[in-house]
Amino acid sequence: LALLTATYFSEVGNFVERTTKGTSTLRLGAGASVLEAMVFPQIREIRSRIPGLELELVTDSTQRILRSLHEGELDIGIVRSGDHGADVVTYPCGRMEFAFVGRTDFDRHLPDWGLAHCLSRMPMAMLRGSGQFASGFRKLCVDLEVSPNIVVRTESFGQIRQALSAGIPGGILPRCLTANMTSSEFRVVKDEGLSVLARDFVLVMDKRVTQLKTRLSGIAECVSTLMGQ
């Protein structure tokens, strides 16, 4: 991995040397939750590795991201692995794993922080919609034989985190979004049962673009490597 990363960064260094002075813009498309959980935590490191880079972040659906890549409106995108055709070049960029997060002030004497107990007892914030995450969550509840009490539905995991901070007792978040949640306020439950929700992501580029913009390939590999760490 260290050798691979060094190679990627060497390519990026070559790109920087070939770029004229000024700001280069990288147009990156992803879903809101992917931006919040995978891209924002790495922005400082990305800019450190690629000086002078301006990131233009676009929130959109997978199908619109892929179409925008082919139409030249985006440079790179991040989508779930397998949700793309053969007309893109892909770079693995990490796996999103999940944890249940509960507020400790909901019941400071809660005897059981097991996943099933939390899901059945705590009022929750949850993603809206009927996509793969929703399907996985329904399967999880069936397997655990619980009926969750969902009181808020949101557009993204970042909004779930905000709901938790505002007083909603429970919710499911990507593990990377729980890193700075203090143990005095929140209990983070990492249960194997939540693996049904895990997703692998890839960074994608239009194949035709990679033939014309070899410098962009180096940037794409750098970004995907940083997000996969």
Coordinates of N, CA and C in Angstrom, one line a residue:
L1 N 0.8 -1.2 0.0 CA 0.0 0.0 0.0 C 0.9 1.3 0.0
A2 N 2.0 1.3 0.8 CA 2.8 2.4 0.9 C 3.4 2.7 -0.5
L3 N 3.9 1.7 -1.2 CA 4.5 1.8 -2.5 C 3.5 2.3 -3.5
L4 N 2.2 1.8 -3.4 CA 1.2 2.2 -4.3 C 0.8 3.6 -4.1
T5 N 0.7 4.0 -2.8 CA 0.4 5.4 -2.5 C 1.5 6.4 -3.0
A6 N 2.7 6.0 -2.8 CA 3.9 6.8 -3.3 C 3.8 7.0 -4.8
T7 N 3.4 6.0 -5.5 CA 3.3 6.1 -6.9 C 2.3 7.0 -7.3
Y8 N 1.1 6.9 -6.7 CA 0.0 7.9 -7.0 C 0.4 9.3 -6.7
F9 N 1.1 9.6 -5.6 CA 1.5 10.9 -5.2 C 2.5 11.4 -6.2
S10 N 3.4 10.5 -6.7 CA 4.4 10.9 -7.7 C 3.7 11.4 -9.0
E11 N 2.7 10.7 -9.4 CA 1.9 11.1 -10.6 C 1.3 12.4 -10.4
V12 N 0.7 12.6 -9.2 CA 0.1 13.9 -8.9 C 1.2 15.0 -8.9
G13 N 2.4 14.7 -8.4 CA 3.4 15.7 -8.4 C 3.8 16.1 -9.8
N14 N 3.8 15.1 -10.7 CA 4.1 15.4 -12.2 C 3.0 16.3 -12.7
F15 N 1.7 16.0 -12.3 CA 0.6 16.8 -12.8 C 0.8 18.3 -12.4
V16 N 1.1 18.5 -11.1 CA 1.3 19.8 -10.6 C 2.4 20.6 -11.3
E17 N 3.5 19.9 -11.7 CA 4.6 20.5 -12.4 C 4.1 20.9 -13.8
R18 N 3.2 20.1 -14.4 CA 2.8 20.4 -15.8 C 1.7 21.4 -15.8
T19 N 1.1 21.8 -14.7 CA 0.0 22.7 -14.7 C 0.5 24.1 -14.6
T20 N -0.1 25.0 -15.4 CA 0.2 26.4 -15.3 C -0.1 27.0 -14.0
K21 N 0.5 28.1 -13.7 CA 0.2 28.7 -12.4 C -1.2 29.1 -12.3
G22 N -1.7 29.1 -11.1 CA -3.1 29.4 -10.9 C -3.9 28.2 -10.3
T23 N -5.2 28.3 -10.2 CA -6.0 27.3 -9.6 C -6.6 26.3 -10.6
S24 N -6.4 25.1 -10.3 CA -7.1 24.0 -11.1 C -8.3 23.5 -10.4
T25 N -9.4 23.4 -11.2 CA -10.7 23.0 -10.6 C -10.9 21.5 -10.8
L26 N -11.3 20.8 -9.8 CA -11.7 19.4 -9.9 C -13.2 19.3 -9.6
R27 N -14.0 18.9 -10.5 CA -15.4 18.8 -10.3 C -15.8 17.3 -9.9
L28 N -16.2 17.2 -8.7 CA -16.4 15.9 -8.1 C -17.9 15.7 -7.7
G29 N -18.5 14.7 -8.2 CA -20.0 14.4 -7.9 C -20.1 13.2 -7.0
A30 N -21.0 13.3 -6.0 CA -21.3 12.2 -5.1 C -22.6 12.5 -4.4
G31 N -23.2 11.5 -3.7 CA -24.3 11.7 -2.9 C -24.0 12.5 -1.7
A32 N -25.0 13.1 -1.1 CA -24.7 14.0 0.1 C -24.0 13.2 1.2
S33 N -24.5 12.0 1.5 CA -23.9 11.3 2.6 C -22.5 10.9 2.3
V34 N -22.2 10.6 1.1 CA -20.8 10.2 0.7 C -19.9 11.4 0.9
L35 N -20.3 12.6 0.4 CA -19.5 13.8 0.6 C -19.3 14.1 2.1
E36 N -20.3 13.9 2.9 CA -20.2 14.2 4.4 C -19.3 13.2 5.1
A37 N -19.4 11.9 4.7 CA -18.7 10.8 5.4 C -17.3 10.5 4.8
M38 N -17.1 10.7 3.5 CA -15.9 10.2 2.9 C -15.0 11.4 2.4
V39 N -15.7 12.4 1.8 CA -14.9 13.5 1.1 C -14.5 14.6 2.1
F40 N -15.4 15.1 2.8 CA -15.1 16.3 3.7 C -14.0 15.9 4.7
P41 N -14.0 14.7 5.3 CA -12.9 14.4 6.3 C -11.5 14.4 5.6
Q42 N -11.4 14.3 4.3 CA -10.1 14.2 3.6 C -9.8 15.5 2.8
I43 N -10.6 16.5 2.9 CA -10.4 17.7 2.1 C -9.0 18.4 2.4
R44 N -8.7 18.5 3.6 CA -7.4 19.1 4.0 C -6.3 18.3 3.4
E45 N -6.3 17.0 3.5 CA -5.2 16.2 3.0 C -5.2 16.2 1.5
I46 N -6.3 16.2 0.9 CA -6.3 16.3 -0.6 C -5.7 17.6 -1.1
R47 N -6.0 18.7 -0.4 CA -5.5 20.0 -0.8 C -4.0 20.1 -0.5
S48 N -3.6 19.4 0.5 CA -2.2 19.3 0.9 C -1.4 18.6 -0.2
R49 N -1.9 17.5 -0.6 CA -1.2 16.6 -1.6 C -1.3 17.3 -3.0
I50 N -2.3 18.1 -3.3 CA -2.4 18.6 -4.6 C -2.6 20.2 -4.5
P51 N -1.5 20.9 -4.3 CA -1.5 22.3 -4.1 C -2.2 23.0 -5.2
G52 N -2.9 24.1 -4.9 CA -3.6 24.9 -5.9 C -4.9 24.3 -6.4
L53 N -5.3 23.2 -5.9 CA -6.6 22.6 -6.4 C -7.8 23.2 -5.7
E54 N -8.8 23.5 -6.6 CA -10.1 24.0 -6.1 C -11.1 22.9 -6.4
L55 N -11.7 22.4 -5.3 CA -12.7 21.3 -5.4 C -14.1 21.9 -5.6
E56 N -14.8 21.5 -6.6 CA -16.2 21.8 -6.8 C -17.0 20.6 -6.6
L57 N -17.7 20.6 -5.4 CA -18.4 19.4 -5.0 C -19.9 19.5 -5.4
V58 N -20.4 18.5 -6.1 CA -21.7 18.4 -6.6 C -22.5 17.3 -6.0
T59 N -23.6 17.6 -5.4 CA -24.5 16.5 -4.8 C -25.5 16.0 -5.8
D60 N -25.5 14.7 -6.1 CA -26.4 14.2 -7.1 C -26.6 12.7 -6.9
S61 N -27.6 12.2 -7.7 CA -27.8 10.8 -7.7 C -26.8 10.0 -8.5
T62 N -26.7 8.7 -8.3 CA -25.7 7.9 -9.1 C -25.9 8.1 -10.6
Q63 N -27.2 7.9 -11.1 CA -27.4 8.0 -12.5 C -27.1 9.3 -13.1
R64 N -27.4 10.4 -12.4 CA -27.1 11.7 -12.9 C -25.6 12.0 -12.8
I65 N -24.9 11.4 -11.8 CA -23.4 11.6 -11.8 C -22.8 10.9 -13.0
L66 N -23.2 9.7 -13.3 CA -22.7 9.0 -14.4 C -22.9 9.7 -15.7
R67 N -24.1 10.2 -15.9 CA -24.5 11.0 -17.1 C -23.6 12.2 -17.2
S68 N -23.4 12.9 -16.1 CA -22.6 14.2 -16.1 C -21.2 13.9 -16.4
L69 N -20.7 12.7 -16.0 CA -19.3 12.3 -16.4 C -19.2 12.2 -17.9
H70 N -20.2 11.5 -18.5 CA -20.1 11.2 -19.9 C -20.3 12.5 -20.7
E71 N -21.1 13.5 -20.2 CA -21.3 14.7 -20.8 C -20.3 15.8 -20.5
G72 N -19.3 15.4 -19.7 CA -18.2 16.4 -19.4 C -18.5 17.4 -18.4
E73 N -19.6 17.3 -17.7 CA -20.0 18.2 -16.6 C -19.3 18.0 -15.3
L74 N -18.8 16.7 -15.1 CA -18.0 16.3 -13.9 C -16.7 15.7 -14.4
D75 N -15.7 15.8 -13.5 CA -14.4 15.2 -13.8 C -14.4 13.8 -13.2
I76 N -14.8 13.6 -12.0 CA -14.8 12.3 -11.3 C -16.1 12.2 -10.5
G77 N -16.5 11.0 -10.1 CA -17.6 10.8 -9.3 C -17.4 9.7 -8.3
I78 N -18.2 9.6 -7.3 CA -18.1 8.5 -6.3 C -19.4 7.8 -6.3
V79 N -19.5 6.5 -6.5 CA -20.7 5.8 -6.5 C -20.5 4.4 -5.9
R80 N -21.6 3.7 -5.5 CA -21.5 2.4 -5.0 C -20.8 1.4 -6.0
S81 N -20.0 0.5 -5.5 CA -19.4 -0.5 -6.4 C -20.5 -1.3 -7.0
G82 N -20.4 -1.4 -8.4 CA -21.4 -2.2 -9.1 C -22.5 -1.4 -9.7
D83 N -22.7 -0.1 -9.2 CA -23.8 0.7 -9.7 C -23.3 1.6 -10.9
H84 N -22.5 1.0 -11.8 CA -21.9 1.7 -12.9 C -21.8 0.7 -14.1
G85 N -21.6 1.2 -15.3 CA -21.4 0.4 -16.4 C -19.9 0.2 -16.8
A86 N -19.7 -0.4 -17.9 CA -18.3 -0.7 -18.3 C -17.6 0.5 -19.0
D87 N -18.3 1.6 -19.2 CA -17.8 2.8 -19.9 C -17.1 3.7 -18.9
V88 N -16.7 3.3 -17.7 CA -16.0 4.1 -16.8 C -14.8 3.4 -16.3
V89 N -13.8 4.1 -15.9 CA -12.6 3.6 -15.2 C -12.9 3.7 -13.7
T90 N -12.6 2.7 -12.9 CA -12.9 2.7 -11.5 C -11.7 2.6 -10.6
Y91 N -11.7 3.2 -9.5 CA -10.7 3.2 -8.4 C -11.4 2.9 -7.1
P92 N -11.1 1.8 -6.4 CA -11.7 1.6 -5.1 C -11.3 2.7 -4.2
C93 N -12.3 3.2 -3.4 CA -12.1 4.3 -2.5 C -12.7 4.1 -1.1
G94 N -12.9 2.8 -0.7 CA -13.3 2.6 0.7 C -14.6 2.0 0.9
R95 N -14.8 1.5 2.1 CA -16.0 0.8 2.5 C -16.6 1.6 3.6
M96 N -17.9 1.9 3.5 CA -18.6 2.6 4.5 C -19.3 1.6 5.5
E97 N -18.9 1.6 6.8 CA -19.4 0.7 7.8 C -20.2 1.6 8.8
F98 N -21.1 0.9 9.5 CA -22.0 1.7 10.3 C -22.0 1.3 11.8
A99 N -22.5 2.3 12.6 CA -22.7 2.0 14.0 C -24.0 2.7 14.4
F100 N -24.6 2.1 15.5 CA -25.8 2.8 16.1 C -25.2 3.8 17.1
V101 N -25.8 5.0 17.1 CA -25.4 6.0 18.1 C -26.6 6.4 18.9
G102 N -26.4 6.3 20.2 CA -27.5 6.7 21.2 C -27.1 7.8 22.1
R103 N -28.0 8.6 22.5 CA -27.7 9.7 23.4 C -27.7 9.1 24.8
T104 N -26.7 9.3 25.6 CA -26.6 8.8 27.0 C -27.7 9.4 27.9
D105 N -28.1 10.6 27.6 CA -29.1 11.2 28.4 C -30.5 10.7 28.2
F106 N -30.7 9.8 27.2 CA -32.0 9.2 27.0 C -32.4 8.4 28.2
D107 N -31.5 7.6 28.6 CA -31.7 6.8 29.8 C -30.3 6.4 30.4
R108 N -29.9 7.2 31.3 CA -28.5 7.0 31.9 C -28.4 5.7 32.6
H109 N -29.5 5.0 32.9 CA -29.4 3.8 33.6 C -29.8 2.6 32.6
L110 N -29.7 2.9 31.3 CA -30.1 1.8 30.4 C -29.2 0.6 30.6
P111 N -29.8 -0.5 31.0 CA -29.0 -1.7 31.3 C -28.4 -2.4 30.1
D112 N -29.0 -2.2 28.9 CA -28.6 -3.1 27.8 C -28.4 -2.2 26.6
W113 N -27.2 -2.0 26.1 CA -26.9 -1.3 24.9 C -26.7 -2.2 23.7
G114 N -27.4 -3.4 23.8 CA -27.4 -4.2 22.6 C -28.1 -3.6 21.5
L115 N -27.8 -4.0 20.3 CA -28.4 -3.4 19.1 C -29.9 -3.5 19.1
A116 N -30.4 -4.7 19.3 CA -31.8 -5.0 19.2 C -32.6 -4.1 20.3
H117 N -32.0 -4.0 21.5 CA -32.6 -3.2 22.5 C -32.7 -1.7 22.1
C118 N -31.6 -1.3 21.6 CA -31.5 0.2 21.2 C -32.5 0.5 20.0
L119 N -32.6 -0.4 19.0 CA -33.5 -0.2 17.9 C -35.0 -0.2 18.3
S120 N -35.3 -1.1 19.3 CA -36.7 -1.2 19.7 C -37.1 -0.2 20.7
R121 N -36.2 0.4 21.4 CA -36.5 1.3 22.5 C -36.3 2.8 22.2
M122 N -35.3 3.1 21.5 CA -34.9 4.5 21.3 C -35.6 5.2 20.1
P123 N -36.3 6.3 20.2 CA -36.8 7.1 19.1 C -35.6 7.4 18.2
M124 N -35.7 7.3 16.9 CA -34.6 7.3 16.0 C -34.8 8.4 14.9
A125 N -33.6 8.8 14.4 CA -33.6 9.5 13.1 C -33.1 8.5 12.0
M126 N -33.6 8.6 10.8 CA -33.3 7.6 9.8 C -33.3 8.3 8.4
L127 N -32.5 7.8 7.5 CA -32.6 8.3 6.1 C -33.9 8.1 5.5
R128 N -34.4 9.0 4.7 CA -35.7 8.8 4.0 C -35.4 8.1 2.7
G129 N -36.4 7.6 2.0 CA -36.3 7.0 0.8 C -36.4 5.5 0.9
S130 N -36.2 4.8 -0.3 CA -36.4 3.4 -0.4 C -35.3 2.7 -1.1
G131 N -34.1 3.2 -0.9 CA -32.9 2.7 -1.6 C -32.3 1.5 -0.9
Q132 N -31.1 1.2 -1.2 CA -30.4 0.0 -0.7 C -30.2 0.0 0.8
F133 N -30.0 1.2 1.3 CA -29.8 1.4 2.8 C -31.1 1.0 3.5
A134 N -32.2 1.6 3.0 CA -33.5 1.3 3.6 C -33.8 -0.2 3.5
S135 N -33.5 -0.8 2.4 CA -33.8 -2.3 2.3 C -32.9 -3.1 3.3
G136 N -31.7 -2.7 3.4 CA -30.8 -3.3 4.4 C -31.3 -3.2 5.8
F137 N -31.8 -2.0 6.1 CA -32.3 -1.7 7.5 C -33.5 -2.5 7.7
R138 N -34.4 -2.6 6.8 CA -35.6 -3.5 7.0 C -35.2 -4.9 7.2
K139 N -34.3 -5.4 6.5 CA -33.8 -6.8 6.7 C -33.2 -6.9 8.1
L140 N -32.4 -6.0 8.5 CA -31.9 -6.0 9.9 C -32.9 -6.1 10.9
C141 N -34.0 -5.3 10.8 CA -35.0 -5.3 11.8 C -35.8 -6.6 11.8
V142 N -36.0 -7.2 10.6 CA -36.7 -8.5 10.5 C -35.8 -9.5 11.2
D143 N -34.5 -9.5 11.0 CA -33.6 -10.5 11.6 C -33.6 -10.4 13.1
L144 N -33.7 -9.2 13.6 CA -33.6 -8.9 15.0 C -35.0 -9.0 15.7
E145 N -36.0 -9.1 14.8 CA -37.4 -9.1 15.3 C -37.7 -7.9 16.1
V146 N -37.4 -6.7 15.6 CA -37.7 -5.4 16.3 C -38.5 -4.5 15.3
S147 N -39.3 -3.6 16.0 CA -40.0 -2.6 15.2 C -39.4 -1.2 15.7
P148 N -38.6 -0.6 14.8 CA -38.0 0.7 15.2 C -39.0 1.8 15.3
N149 N -38.7 2.7 16.2 CA -39.5 3.9 16.4 C -38.8 5.1 15.7
I150 N -39.1 5.3 14.5 CA -38.5 6.4 13.7 C -39.3 7.6 13.8
V151 N -38.7 8.7 14.3 CA -39.4 10.0 14.5 C -39.0 11.1 13.6
V152 N -37.8 10.9 13.0 CA -37.3 12.0 12.0 C -36.7 11.2 10.8
R153 N -37.0 11.7 9.6 CA -36.4 11.2 8.4 C -35.6 12.3 7.7
T154 N -34.4 12.0 7.3 CA -33.5 13.0 6.8 C -33.0 12.7 5.4
E155 N -32.3 13.7 4.8 CA -31.8 13.5 3.4 C -30.3 12.9 3.5
S156 N -29.7 13.0 4.6 CA -28.3 12.5 4.6 C -27.9 12.1 6.0
F157 N -26.7 11.4 6.1 CA -26.2 11.0 7.5 C -25.7 12.2 8.3
G158 N -25.3 13.2 7.6 CA -24.9 14.5 8.3 C -26.0 15.1 9.0
Q159 N -27.2 15.0 8.4 CA -28.4 15.5 9.1 C -28.8 14.6 10.2
I160 N -28.6 13.3 10.1 CA -28.9 12.5 11.3 C -28.0 12.8 12.4
R161 N -26.7 13.1 12.1 CA -25.8 13.6 13.2 C -26.2 14.8 13.8
Q162 N -26.8 15.8 13.0 CA -27.3 17.0 13.6 C -28.5 16.8 14.4
A163 N -29.4 15.8 14.0 CA -30.6 15.5 14.8 C -30.2 14.9 16.1
L164 N -29.1 14.0 16.2 CA -28.7 13.5 17.4 C -28.1 14.6 18.3
S165 N -27.4 15.5 17.8 CA -26.8 16.6 18.6 C -28.0 17.5 19.1
A166 N -29.1 17.6 18.3 CA -30.2 18.4 18.7 C -31.1 17.7 19.8
G167 N -30.9 16.4 20.1 CA -31.7 15.8 21.1 C -32.4 14.5 20.7
I168 N -32.4 14.2 19.4 CA -33.0 12.9 19.0 C -32.2 11.8 19.6
P169 N -32.9 10.8 20.3 CA -32.1 9.8 21.1 C -31.2 8.9 20.3
G170 N -31.6 8.5 19.1 CA -30.8 7.5 18.4 C -30.8 7.6 16.9
G171 N -29.8 6.9 16.3 CA -29.7 7.0 14.9 C -28.5 6.1 14.4
I172 N -28.5 5.8 13.1 CA -27.4 5.0 12.6 C -26.5 5.9 11.7
L173 N -25.2 5.8 11.9 CA -24.3 6.7 11.2 C -23.1 5.9 10.7
P174 N -22.5 6.4 9.6 CA -21.2 5.8 9.2 C -20.2 5.9 10.4
R175 N -19.4 4.9 10.6 CA -18.5 5.0 11.7 C -17.6 6.2 11.7
C176 N -17.2 6.6 10.5 CA -16.3 7.7 10.4 C -16.9 9.0 10.9
L177 N -18.2 9.1 10.9 CA -18.9 10.3 11.4 C -19.0 10.3 12.9
T178 N -18.7 9.2 13.6 CA -18.8 9.1 15.0 C -17.5 9.4 15.8
A179 N -16.4 9.6 15.0 CA -15.1 9.8 15.6 C -15.0 10.8 16.7
N180 N -15.7 12.0 16.5 CA -15.6 13.1 17.4 C -16.8 13.3 18.3
M181 N -17.6 12.2 18.4 CA -18.8 12.3 19.3 C -18.3 11.8 20.7
T182 N -18.5 12.7 21.7 CA -17.9 12.5 23.0 C -18.7 11.4 23.7
S183 N -17.9 10.5 24.5 CA -18.5 9.4 25.2 C -19.5 9.9 26.3
S184 N -19.3 11.1 26.8 CA -20.2 11.6 27.8 C -21.6 11.9 27.3
E185 N -21.7 12.1 26.0 CA -23.0 12.4 25.4 C -23.6 11.3 24.6
F186 N -22.7 10.5 24.0 CA -23.2 9.5 23.0 C -22.5 8.1 23.3
R187 N -23.3 7.1 23.1 CA -22.8 5.7 23.1 C -22.8 5.2 21.7
V188 N -21.6 4.7 21.2 CA -21.5 4.2 19.9 C -21.5 2.7 19.9
V189 N -22.5 2.1 19.3 CA -22.6 0.6 19.3 C -22.2 0.1 18.0
K190 N -21.1 -0.6 17.9 CA -20.6 -1.3 16.7 C -20.9 -2.8 16.8
D191 N -22.0 -3.1 16.2 CA -22.5 -4.5 16.2 C -22.3 -5.1 14.8
E192 N -22.0 -6.4 14.9 CA -21.8 -7.2 13.6 C -23.0 -7.2 12.8
G193 N -24.2 -7.1 13.4 CA -25.4 -7.1 12.7 C -25.6 -6.0 11.7
L194 N -24.9 -4.9 12.0 CA -25.0 -3.7 11.1 C -24.2 -3.9 9.8
S195 N -23.4 -5.0 9.7 CA -22.7 -5.3 8.5 C -23.5 -5.4 7.2
V196 N -24.8 -5.7 7.4 CA -25.8 -5.8 6.3 C -25.9 -4.5 5.6
L197 N -25.6 -3.4 6.3 CA -25.7 -2.0 5.7 C -24.5 -1.6 5.1
A198 N -23.3 -2.2 5.2 CA -22.1 -1.8 4.7 C -22.1 -1.7 3.2
R199 N -21.3 -0.7 2.7 CA -21.3 -0.5 1.2 C -19.9 -0.2 0.8
D200 N -19.5 -0.7 -0.4 CA -18.2 -0.4 -1.0 C -18.4 0.7 -2.0
F201 N -17.4 1.6 -2.1 CA -17.6 2.7 -3.1 C -16.3 2.7 -4.0
V202 N -16.6 3.2 -5.2 CA -15.5 3.4 -6.2 C -15.6 4.8 -6.7
L203 N -14.4 5.3 -7.0 CA -14.3 6.6 -7.7 C -14.3 6.3 -9.2
V204 N -15.1 7.0 -10.0 CA -15.3 6.7 -11.4 C -14.9 7.9 -12.3
M205 N -14.4 7.5 -13.5 CA -14.1 8.5 -14.5 C -14.5 7.9 -15.9
D206 N -14.9 8.8 -16.8 CA -15.3 8.4 -18.1 C -14.0 7.9 -18.8
K207 N -14.1 6.7 -19.5 CA -13.0 6.1 -20.1 C -12.4 7.0 -21.2
R208 N -13.2 7.7 -21.9 CA -12.7 8.6 -23.0 C -11.9 9.7 -22.4
V209 N -12.3 10.2 -21.2 CA -11.6 11.3 -20.6 C -10.2 10.8 -20.2
T210 N -10.0 9.6 -19.7 CA -8.7 9.1 -19.2 C -7.7 9.1 -20.3
Q211 N -8.2 8.9 -21.6 CA -7.3 8.9 -22.7 C -6.8 10.3 -23.1
L212 N -7.6 11.3 -22.8 CA -7.2 12.6 -23.1 C -6.6 13.4 -22.0
K213 N -6.9 13.1 -20.7 CA -6.5 13.8 -19.6 C -5.7 12.9 -18.6
T214 N -4.5 12.5 -19.0 CA -3.8 11.6 -18.2 C -3.5 12.2 -16.8
R215 N -3.3 13.5 -16.7 CA -3.1 14.1 -15.4 C -4.2 13.9 -14.5
L216 N -5.4 13.9 -15.0 CA -6.6 13.7 -14.2 C -6.6 12.3 -13.5
S217 N -6.1 11.3 -14.2 CA -6.0 9.9 -13.7 C -5.2 9.9 -12.4
G218 N -4.1 10.7 -12.4 CA -3.2 10.8 -11.2 C -4.0 11.4 -10.0
I219 N -4.7 12.4 -10.3 CA -5.5 13.0 -9.2 C -6.6 12.1 -8.7
A220 N -7.3 11.4 -9.6 CA -8.3 10.4 -9.2 C -7.7 9.4 -8.4
E221 N -6.6 8.8 -8.7 CA -6.0 7.8 -7.9 C -5.6 8.3 -6.5
C222 N -5.1 9.5 -6.5 CA -4.7 10.1 -5.2 C -5.9 10.3 -4.3
V223 N -7.0 10.8 -4.8 CA -8.2 11.1 -4.0 C -8.8 9.8 -3.5
S224 N -8.8 8.8 -4.4 CA -9.4 7.5 -4.0 C -8.5 6.8 -2.9
T225 N -7.2 6.9 -3.1 CA -6.3 6.3 -2.1 C -6.5 7.0 -0.7
L226 N -6.6 8.3 -0.7 CA -6.8 9.0 0.6 C -8.1 8.6 1.3
M227 N -9.2 8.5 0.5 CA -10.5 8.2 1.1 C -10.5 6.7 1.5
G228 N -9.7 5.9 1.0 CA -9.7 4.5 1.4 C -8.8 4.2 2.6
Q229 N -8.1 5.2 3.1 CA -7.2 5.0 4.2 C -8.0 4.8 5.5

